[in-house]
């Protein structure tokens, strides 16, 4: 009965969003497909409805300890899906509580009834934005006498820490399976190990324990950064990982099968290029990766989220607006604007709205993405 109710709720949300978006204009471009000729760009400003809907796919960030007026206003107007917090946004428990209260109060004043997505990266070890649990890195967890039990305890620690701080989404666990000791993902101790089955078991234990506490988990970085060399950092520059398709599926993608079966709520795509799947575009800009591998092949039905939109790996793919539209066209639901600059989020939302109005983004696909995000938000406290 619960699954039937959730299905009915999802269909109802989709119908409402589709009605708000209106009919699909003749000649609109299906999701994941580029137009045969040049895209006709409208000179008019995006409609107010489109800007509102586009904003609900955007995750904002900001500098310093206090949410700025621009972010609070976007939230009050219902033009934000969520906010990501970094170490610079957290100076003490009392300060964090005040910041979260401000964000939540702004959300309570908005026309959107679903909770705001409040997220951070709390992987464990070196990658923690909040003090406290989980203190063990993924590598240390994998080397523990009882690795599955330790992963579960880390998931409980992460979930309790975030929940106590008023956050409801963790951009963890990392499911990258490293192939060479000391490479990009291993040198920061962010991988559970070299065996995809083990990574799948430990990542699943972490995410399941965390989600039991009401904090949504995010599996990343699909389809895997485990083959990236030590200096191949997508935050800094373009990265191409020429892994054969059979190896990519057997190692990189395999932990996601376990995570999806365990009900992981979000998946983050990598910004690396995987020529075996798409020789031209990074995973998060590739319909072949997002819609083909992740959704069609592995059956993921949850929310997709980009990695940082400002990443150096995307330098060849245009400005903030072009990147946001490319990611949405590929099938990414949430656009992560993490440059600690609210204008980045405004620019991304404006570009999505213009692409929706012009027909460059398919309206039915846009509505489906919003429905997935709304369903996620409605399920969280």
Short mmCIF file of C-alpha atoms in Angstrom, two decimals:
data_model
loop_
_atom_site.label_atom_id
_atom_site.label_comp_id
_atom_site.label_asym_id
_atom_site.label_seq_id
_atom_site.Cartn_x
_atom_site.Cartn_y
_atom_site.Cartn_z
CA UNK A 1 0.00 0.00 0.00
CA UNK A 2 2.87 2.37 0.83
CA UNK A 3 4.43 1.91 -2.60
CA UNK A 4 1.06 2.45 -4.26
CA UNK A 5 0.52 5.66 -2.32
CA UNK A 6 3.98 6.90 -3.28
CA UNK A 7 3.31 6.09 -6.93
CA UNK A 8 0.02 7.96 -6.80
CA UNK A 9 1.69 10.93 -5.16
CA UNK A 10 4.39 10.96 -7.81
CA UNK A 11 1.84 10.85 -10.65
CA UNK A 12 -0.12 13.68 -9.02
CA UNK A 13 3.00 15.81 -8.65
CA UNK A 14 3.97 15.14 -12.26
CA UNK A 15 0.50 16.12 -13.48
CA UNK A 16 0.57 19.39 -11.55
CA UNK A 17 4.04 20.25 -12.82
CA UNK A 18 3.15 19.35 -16.39
CA UNK A 19 0.11 21.62 -16.18
CA UNK A 20 2.26 24.44 -14.85
CA UNK A 21 4.76 23.97 -17.64
CA UNK A 22 2.06 24.00 -20.27
CA UNK A 23 1.93 22.16 -23.60
CA UNK A 24 5.07 21.14 -25.38
CA UNK A 25 5.76 23.64 -28.18
CA UNK A 26 6.05 22.32 -31.71
CA UNK A 27 9.67 21.69 -32.59
CA UNK A 28 10.96 21.36 -29.02
CA UNK A 29 14.07 19.24 -28.65
CA UNK A 30 13.64 15.86 -26.94
CA UNK A 31 15.77 15.41 -23.83
CA UNK A 32 19.26 14.21 -24.64
CA UNK A 33 19.02 15.03 -28.34
CA UNK A 34 20.61 18.02 -30.02
CA UNK A 35 18.68 19.95 -32.65
CA UNK A 36 19.63 19.28 -36.27
CA UNK A 37 20.17 22.98 -37.00
CA UNK A 38 20.99 26.08 -34.99
CA UNK A 39 18.86 26.66 -31.92
CA UNK A 40 16.63 29.70 -32.26
CA UNK A 41 17.18 31.85 -29.19
CA UNK A 42 14.41 34.03 -27.89
CA UNK A 43 15.25 37.68 -27.26
CA UNK A 44 12.55 37.95 -24.60
CA UNK A 45 13.25 37.48 -20.92
CA UNK A 46 12.21 34.10 -19.55
CA UNK A 47 8.65 34.02 -18.24
CA UNK A 48 8.14 34.37 -14.48
CA UNK A 49 6.69 30.86 -14.29
CA UNK A 50 9.71 29.39 -16.07
CA UNK A 51 12.11 31.20 -13.76
CA UNK A 52 10.23 29.85 -10.76
CA UNK A 53 10.31 26.29 -12.05
CA UNK A 54 13.94 26.53 -13.16
CA UNK A 55 14.97 27.74 -9.72
CA UNK A 56 13.54 24.59 -8.19
CA UNK A 57 16.31 22.64 -9.90
CA UNK A 58 19.10 24.81 -8.47
CA UNK A 59 21.23 24.26 -5.37
CA UNK A 60 22.65 27.55 -4.07
CA UNK A 61 25.84 28.26 -2.13
CA UNK A 62 27.19 31.34 -0.42
CA UNK A 63 30.39 32.63 1.20
CA UNK A 64 30.96 32.98 4.92
CA UNK A 65 28.87 32.10 7.95
CA UNK A 66 25.66 34.05 7.25
CA UNK A 67 23.15 33.33 4.45
CA UNK A 68 23.05 36.53 2.34
CA UNK A 69 19.81 38.35 1.45
CA UNK A 70 19.94 37.19 -2.19
CA UNK A 71 19.85 33.52 -1.17
CA UNK A 72 17.12 34.05 1.40
CA UNK A 73 15.04 35.96 -1.15
CA UNK A 74 15.36 33.22 -3.75
CA UNK A 75 14.21 30.70 -1.16
CA UNK A 76 11.27 32.87 -0.06
CA UNK A 77 10.15 33.18 -3.67
CA UNK A 78 10.32 29.40 -4.14
CA UNK A 79 13.22 29.70 -6.60
CA UNK A 80 15.62 27.30 -4.95
CA UNK A 81 15.76 23.55 -4.50
CA UNK A 82 18.34 23.72 -1.77
CA UNK A 83 21.60 25.02 -0.36
CA UNK A 84 24.99 23.33 -0.02
CA UNK A 85 27.16 24.19 2.98
CA UNK A 86 30.96 24.13 3.12
CA UNK A 87 33.52 24.44 5.88
CA UNK A 88 33.61 28.23 5.50
CA UNK A 89 29.88 28.31 6.27
CA UNK A 90 30.39 26.57 9.63
CA UNK A 91 32.24 28.27 12.50
CA UNK A 92 30.48 26.82 15.54
CA UNK A 93 27.41 24.76 16.44
CA UNK A 94 25.50 27.88 17.50
CA UNK A 95 26.40 29.73 14.31
CA UNK A 96 25.38 26.77 12.15
CA UNK A 97 22.07 26.45 14.01
CA UNK A 98 21.38 30.14 13.38
CA UNK A 99 22.21 29.83 9.67
CA UNK A 100 20.00 26.76 9.26
CA UNK A 101 17.17 28.51 11.12
CA UNK A 102 17.41 31.46 8.72
CA UNK A 103 17.32 29.18 5.69
CA UNK A 104 14.39 27.19 7.05
CA UNK A 105 12.46 30.30 7.99
CA UNK A 106 12.86 31.63 4.46
CA UNK A 107 11.59 28.30 3.14
CA UNK A 108 8.59 28.45 5.49
CA UNK A 109 7.66 31.80 3.93
CA UNK A 110 7.82 30.44 0.37
CA UNK A 111 4.95 29.05 -1.73
CA UNK A 112 6.68 25.65 -1.74
CA UNK A 113 5.49 23.31 0.98
CA UNK A 114 8.24 20.72 0.67
CA UNK A 115 11.35 21.12 2.86
CA UNK A 116 14.42 22.79 1.44
CA UNK A 117 17.31 20.46 0.56
CA UNK A 118 20.12 21.33 2.98
CA UNK A 119 23.25 19.41 2.05
CA UNK A 120 26.97 19.03 2.58
CA UNK A 121 29.86 16.64 1.91
CA UNK A 122 30.31 14.52 5.03
CA UNK A 123 32.17 11.53 3.64
CA UNK A 124 34.44 10.88 6.61
CA UNK A 125 38.17 11.23 7.16
CA UNK A 126 39.62 14.22 5.31
CA UNK A 127 36.36 15.20 3.60
CA UNK A 128 34.10 16.54 6.33
CA UNK A 129 32.41 19.95 6.38
CA UNK A 130 31.04 19.52 9.89
CA UNK A 131 33.15 18.59 12.91
CA UNK A 132 32.57 15.11 14.27
CA UNK A 133 31.35 11.86 12.77
CA UNK A 134 32.19 10.03 10.66
CA UNK A 135 35.85 10.29 11.63
CA UNK A 136 37.14 7.25 9.74
CA UNK A 137 37.99 7.66 6.06
CA UNK A 138 36.64 5.24 3.47
CA UNK A 139 40.09 3.67 3.17
CA UNK A 140 40.32 3.14 6.94
CA UNK A 141 36.81 1.72 6.95
CA UNK A 142 37.74 -0.78 4.24
CA UNK A 143 40.80 -1.86 6.24
CA UNK A 144 38.90 -2.31 9.53
CA UNK A 145 38.51 -5.79 11.08
CA UNK A 146 34.75 -5.57 10.50
CA UNK A 147 34.49 -3.29 7.45
CA UNK A 148 30.75 -3.69 6.85
CA UNK A 149 29.96 -3.00 10.49
CA UNK A 150 32.32 -0.04 10.48
CA UNK A 151 30.68 1.36 7.33
CA UNK A 152 27.29 1.06 8.99
CA UNK A 153 28.54 2.87 12.09
CA UNK A 154 29.98 5.61 9.89
CA UNK A 155 26.62 5.94 8.17
CA UNK A 156 24.89 6.27 11.53
CA UNK A 157 27.45 8.87 12.60
CA UNK A 158 27.03 10.89 9.42
CA UNK A 159 23.26 10.70 9.53
CA UNK A 160 23.02 11.68 13.19
CA UNK A 161 25.53 14.52 12.77
CA UNK A 162 23.68 16.03 9.82
CA UNK A 163 20.23 15.49 11.32
CA UNK A 164 21.28 17.13 14.58
CA UNK A 165 22.56 20.10 12.56
CA UNK A 166 19.31 20.43 10.61
CA UNK A 167 20.68 19.08 7.31
CA UNK A 168 18.88 16.43 5.27
CA UNK A 169 21.17 15.44 2.36
CA UNK A 170 24.71 14.07 2.45
CA UNK A 171 26.77 14.07 -0.75
CA UNK A 172 28.22 10.69 0.23
CA UNK A 173 29.21 7.86 0.00
CA UNK A 174 31.94 7.73 -2.63
CA UNK A 175 31.63 4.54 -4.67
CA UNK A 176 34.77 4.96 -6.77
CA UNK A 177 36.83 1.74 -7.02
CA UNK A 178 40.47 2.76 -7.20
CA UNK A 179 42.82 0.79 -9.44
CA UNK A 180 46.26 2.16 -8.44
CA UNK A 181 47.43 2.98 -4.91
CA UNK A 182 48.02 6.69 -4.46
CA UNK A 183 45.90 7.74 -7.44
CA UNK A 184 43.42 10.62 -7.31
CA UNK A 185 40.68 8.95 -5.31
CA UNK A 186 42.95 6.81 -3.11
CA UNK A 187 45.46 9.47 -2.06
CA UNK A 188 42.74 11.32 -0.16
CA UNK A 189 41.50 8.00 1.29
CA UNK A 190 38.08 8.42 -0.32
CA UNK A 191 37.71 4.88 -1.72
CA UNK A 192 36.67 1.80 0.22
CA UNK A 193 38.95 -0.40 -1.87
CA UNK A 194 39.92 -2.04 -5.15
CA UNK A 195 37.21 -4.71 -5.21
CA UNK A 196 33.91 -3.43 -6.68
CA UNK A 197 31.90 -5.97 -4.69
CA UNK A 198 33.48 -4.79 -1.43
CA UNK A 199 32.94 -1.13 -2.35
CA UNK A 200 29.31 -1.92 -3.10
CA UNK A 201 28.78 -3.67 0.25
CA UNK A 202 30.44 -0.94 2.30
CA UNK A 203 28.81 1.91 0.43
CA UNK A 204 25.43 0.24 0.84
CA UNK A 205 25.96 -0.24 4.58
CA UNK A 206 26.85 3.45 4.93
CA UNK A 207 23.94 4.80 2.91
CA UNK A 208 21.33 2.47 4.36
CA UNK A 209 22.28 3.34 7.93
CA UNK A 210 22.28 7.05 7.15
CA UNK A 211 18.95 7.00 5.32
CA UNK A 212 17.34 5.16 8.23
CA UNK A 213 17.92 8.40 10.14
CA UNK A 214 16.13 10.50 7.53
CA UNK A 215 19.18 11.92 5.75
CA UNK A 216 19.28 11.19 2.02
CA UNK A 217 22.49 9.68 0.66
CA UNK A 218 24.25 10.43 -2.63
CA UNK A 219 26.33 7.83 -4.46
CA UNK A 220 29.20 9.40 -6.42
CA UNK A 221 30.93 9.86 -8.91
CA UNK A 222 29.10 7.87 -11.59
CA UNK A 223 30.38 5.93 -13.55
CA UNK A 224 33.52 6.06 -11.43
CA UNK A 225 36.74 8.02 -10.91
CA UNK A 226 38.75 5.03 -9.73
CA UNK A 227 41.08 5.07 -12.74
CA UNK A 228 41.98 8.78 -12.50
CA UNK A 229 45.69 9.43 -11.95
CA UNK A 230 46.86 11.46 -8.96
CA UNK A 231 46.83 14.73 -10.92
CA UNK A 232 43.56 14.08 -12.80
CA UNK A 233 41.25 16.30 -10.77
CA UNK A 234 38.05 17.33 -12.55
CA UNK A 235 37.71 20.29 -10.18
CA UNK A 236 40.81 21.75 -11.84
CA UNK A 237 40.91 20.61 -15.47
CA UNK A 238 39.39 18.36 -18.13
CA UNK A 239 39.98 14.66 -17.49
CA UNK A 240 39.52 11.77 -19.92
CA UNK A 241 39.43 8.20 -18.60
CA UNK A 242 39.90 5.75 -21.51
CA UNK A 243 38.64 2.69 -19.65
CA UNK A 244 37.33 -0.14 -21.88
CA UNK A 245 33.56 -0.49 -21.69
CA UNK A 246 33.68 -3.98 -20.17
CA UNK A 247 36.02 -2.80 -17.40
CA UNK A 248 34.01 0.35 -16.79
CA UNK A 249 30.85 -1.65 -16.28
CA UNK A 250 32.47 -4.43 -14.27
CA UNK A 251 34.36 -2.11 -11.91
CA UNK A 252 33.19 1.49 -12.08
CA UNK A 253 29.46 0.91 -12.37
CA UNK A 254 29.09 -2.28 -10.35
CA UNK A 255 28.84 -0.66 -6.87
CA UNK A 256 25.91 1.39 -8.13
CA UNK A 257 23.86 -1.74 -8.67
CA UNK A 258 24.08 -2.44 -4.95
CA UNK A 259 23.41 1.19 -4.03
CA UNK A 260 20.36 1.41 -6.29
CA UNK A 261 19.01 -1.89 -4.95
CA UNK A 262 19.44 -0.47 -1.43
CA UNK A 263 17.39 2.59 -2.32
CA UNK A 264 20.00 5.33 -2.58
CA UNK A 265 18.12 8.60 -3.09
CA UNK A 266 20.59 10.56 -5.25
CA UNK A 267 23.41 9.84 -7.68
CA UNK A 268 26.09 12.37 -8.62
CA UNK A 269 27.66 12.10 -12.07
CA UNK A 270 31.35 12.61 -12.73
CA UNK A 271 32.72 15.44 -14.88
CA UNK A 272 35.30 13.13 -16.50
CA UNK A 273 34.94 12.04 -20.14
CA UNK A 274 34.55 8.28 -20.72
CA UNK A 275 35.22 7.60 -24.44
CA UNK A 276 33.76 4.10 -24.17
CA UNK A 277 30.38 5.72 -23.47
CA UNK A 278 30.65 9.21 -24.99
CA UNK A 279 33.89 10.49 -26.54
CA UNK A 280 32.70 14.11 -26.68
CA UNK A 281 31.12 15.03 -23.36
CA UNK A 282 31.73 14.56 -19.63
CA UNK A 283 29.42 12.08 -17.94
CA UNK A 284 27.21 14.77 -16.39
CA UNK A 285 26.64 16.36 -19.81
CA UNK A 286 26.09 13.06 -21.62
CA UNK A 287 22.64 11.57 -22.29
CA UNK A 288 24.41 8.29 -23.09
CA UNK A 289 25.78 8.14 -19.55
CA UNK A 290 22.91 9.63 -17.55
CA UNK A 291 19.92 8.31 -19.46
CA UNK A 292 21.54 5.32 -21.10
CA UNK A 293 23.79 3.78 -18.44
CA UNK A 294 22.38 5.10 -15.17
CA UNK A 295 18.66 5.19 -15.83
CA UNK A 296 18.04 2.66 -18.62
CA UNK A 297 20.77 0.11 -17.93
CA UNK A 298 20.97 0.27 -14.13
CA UNK A 299 17.38 1.34 -13.51
CA UNK A 300 17.98 4.32 -11.23
CA UNK A 301 14.73 6.24 -10.63
CA UNK A 302 15.88 8.74 -8.02
CA UNK A 303 17.36 12.23 -8.28
CA UNK A 304 20.49 12.95 -10.27
CA UNK A 305 22.75 15.79 -9.14
CA UNK A 306 25.70 17.39 -10.89
CA UNK A 307 29.13 17.79 -9.41
CA UNK A 308 30.30 21.39 -8.96
CA UNK A 309 29.11 23.44 -11.95
CA UNK A 310 32.20 25.65 -11.74
CA UNK A 311 34.61 22.71 -12.17
CA UNK A 312 37.61 23.26 -14.42
CA UNK A 313 36.69 20.10 -16.33
CA UNK A 314 33.84 22.09 -17.89
CA UNK A 315 35.95 24.98 -19.17
CA UNK A 316 35.55 23.81 -22.80
CA UNK A 317 31.75 23.66 -22.47
CA UNK A 318 30.82 27.29 -22.03
CA UNK A 319 29.72 29.58 -19.23
CA UNK A 320 27.49 28.85 -16.26
CA UNK A 321 24.31 28.99 -18.31
CA UNK A 322 25.59 26.71 -21.05
CA UNK A 323 26.78 24.19 -18.50
CA UNK A 324 23.47 24.20 -16.64
CA UNK A 325 21.44 23.73 -19.81
CA UNK A 326 23.78 21.00 -21.05
CA UNK A 327 23.47 19.13 -17.78
CA UNK A 328 19.68 19.43 -17.73
CA UNK A 329 19.45 18.25 -21.35
CA UNK A 330 21.59 15.24 -20.47
CA UNK A 331 19.21 14.24 -17.68
CA UNK A 332 20.67 15.81 -14.56
CA UNK A 333 17.89 16.90 -12.19
CA UNK A 334 19.66 19.11 -9.64
CA UNK A 335 22.26 21.68 -10.72
CA UNK A 336 24.91 22.16 -8.03
CA UNK A 337 26.09 25.79 -8.00
CA UNK A 338 28.82 25.52 -5.39
CA UNK A 339 31.13 28.46 -6.19
CA UNK A 340 29.94 30.26 -3.01
CA UNK A 341 28.49 32.94 -5.27
CA UNK A 342 24.68 33.33 -5.36
CA UNK A 343 24.95 34.96 -8.79
CA UNK A 344 26.17 31.65 -10.20
CA UNK A 345 22.87 30.06 -9.19
CA UNK A 346 20.87 32.99 -10.61
CA UNK A 347 22.70 32.69 -13.94
CA UNK A 348 22.09 28.94 -14.10
CA UNK A 349 18.39 29.36 -13.32
CA UNK A 350 17.97 32.13 -15.92
CA UNK A 351 19.58 29.94 -18.58
CA UNK A 352 17.35 26.97 -17.72
CA UNK A 353 14.26 29.19 -17.87
CA UNK A 354 15.24 30.64 -21.24
CA UNK A 355 15.96 27.17 -22.63
CA UNK A 356 12.59 25.96 -21.37
CA UNK A 357 10.74 28.90 -22.97
CA UNK A 358 12.59 28.56 -26.27
CA UNK A 359 11.96 24.81 -26.53
CA UNK A 360 15.61 23.86 -26.25
CA UNK A 361 14.76 21.88 -23.11
CA UNK A 362 11.95 19.36 -23.44
CA UNK A 363 9.03 20.39 -21.24
CA UNK A 364 7.91 16.88 -20.32
CA UNK A 365 11.43 15.92 -19.28
CA UNK A 366 11.68 19.16 -17.28
CA UNK A 367 8.43 18.30 -15.49
CA UNK A 368 9.67 14.79 -14.72
CA UNK A 369 12.89 16.16 -13.21
CA UNK A 370 10.90 18.56 -11.04
CA UNK A 371 8.62 15.73 -9.93
CA UNK A 372 11.60 13.63 -8.81
CA UNK A 373 13.04 16.59 -6.88
CA UNK A 374 9.65 17.36 -5.31
CA UNK A 375 9.20 13.75 -4.27
CA UNK A 376 12.65 13.76 -2.63
CA UNK A 377 11.98 17.02 -0.81
CA UNK A 378 8.57 15.83 0.39
CA UNK A 379 10.15 12.75 1.94
CA UNK A 380 12.66 14.68 4.06
CA UNK A 381 12.27 16.60 7.28
#
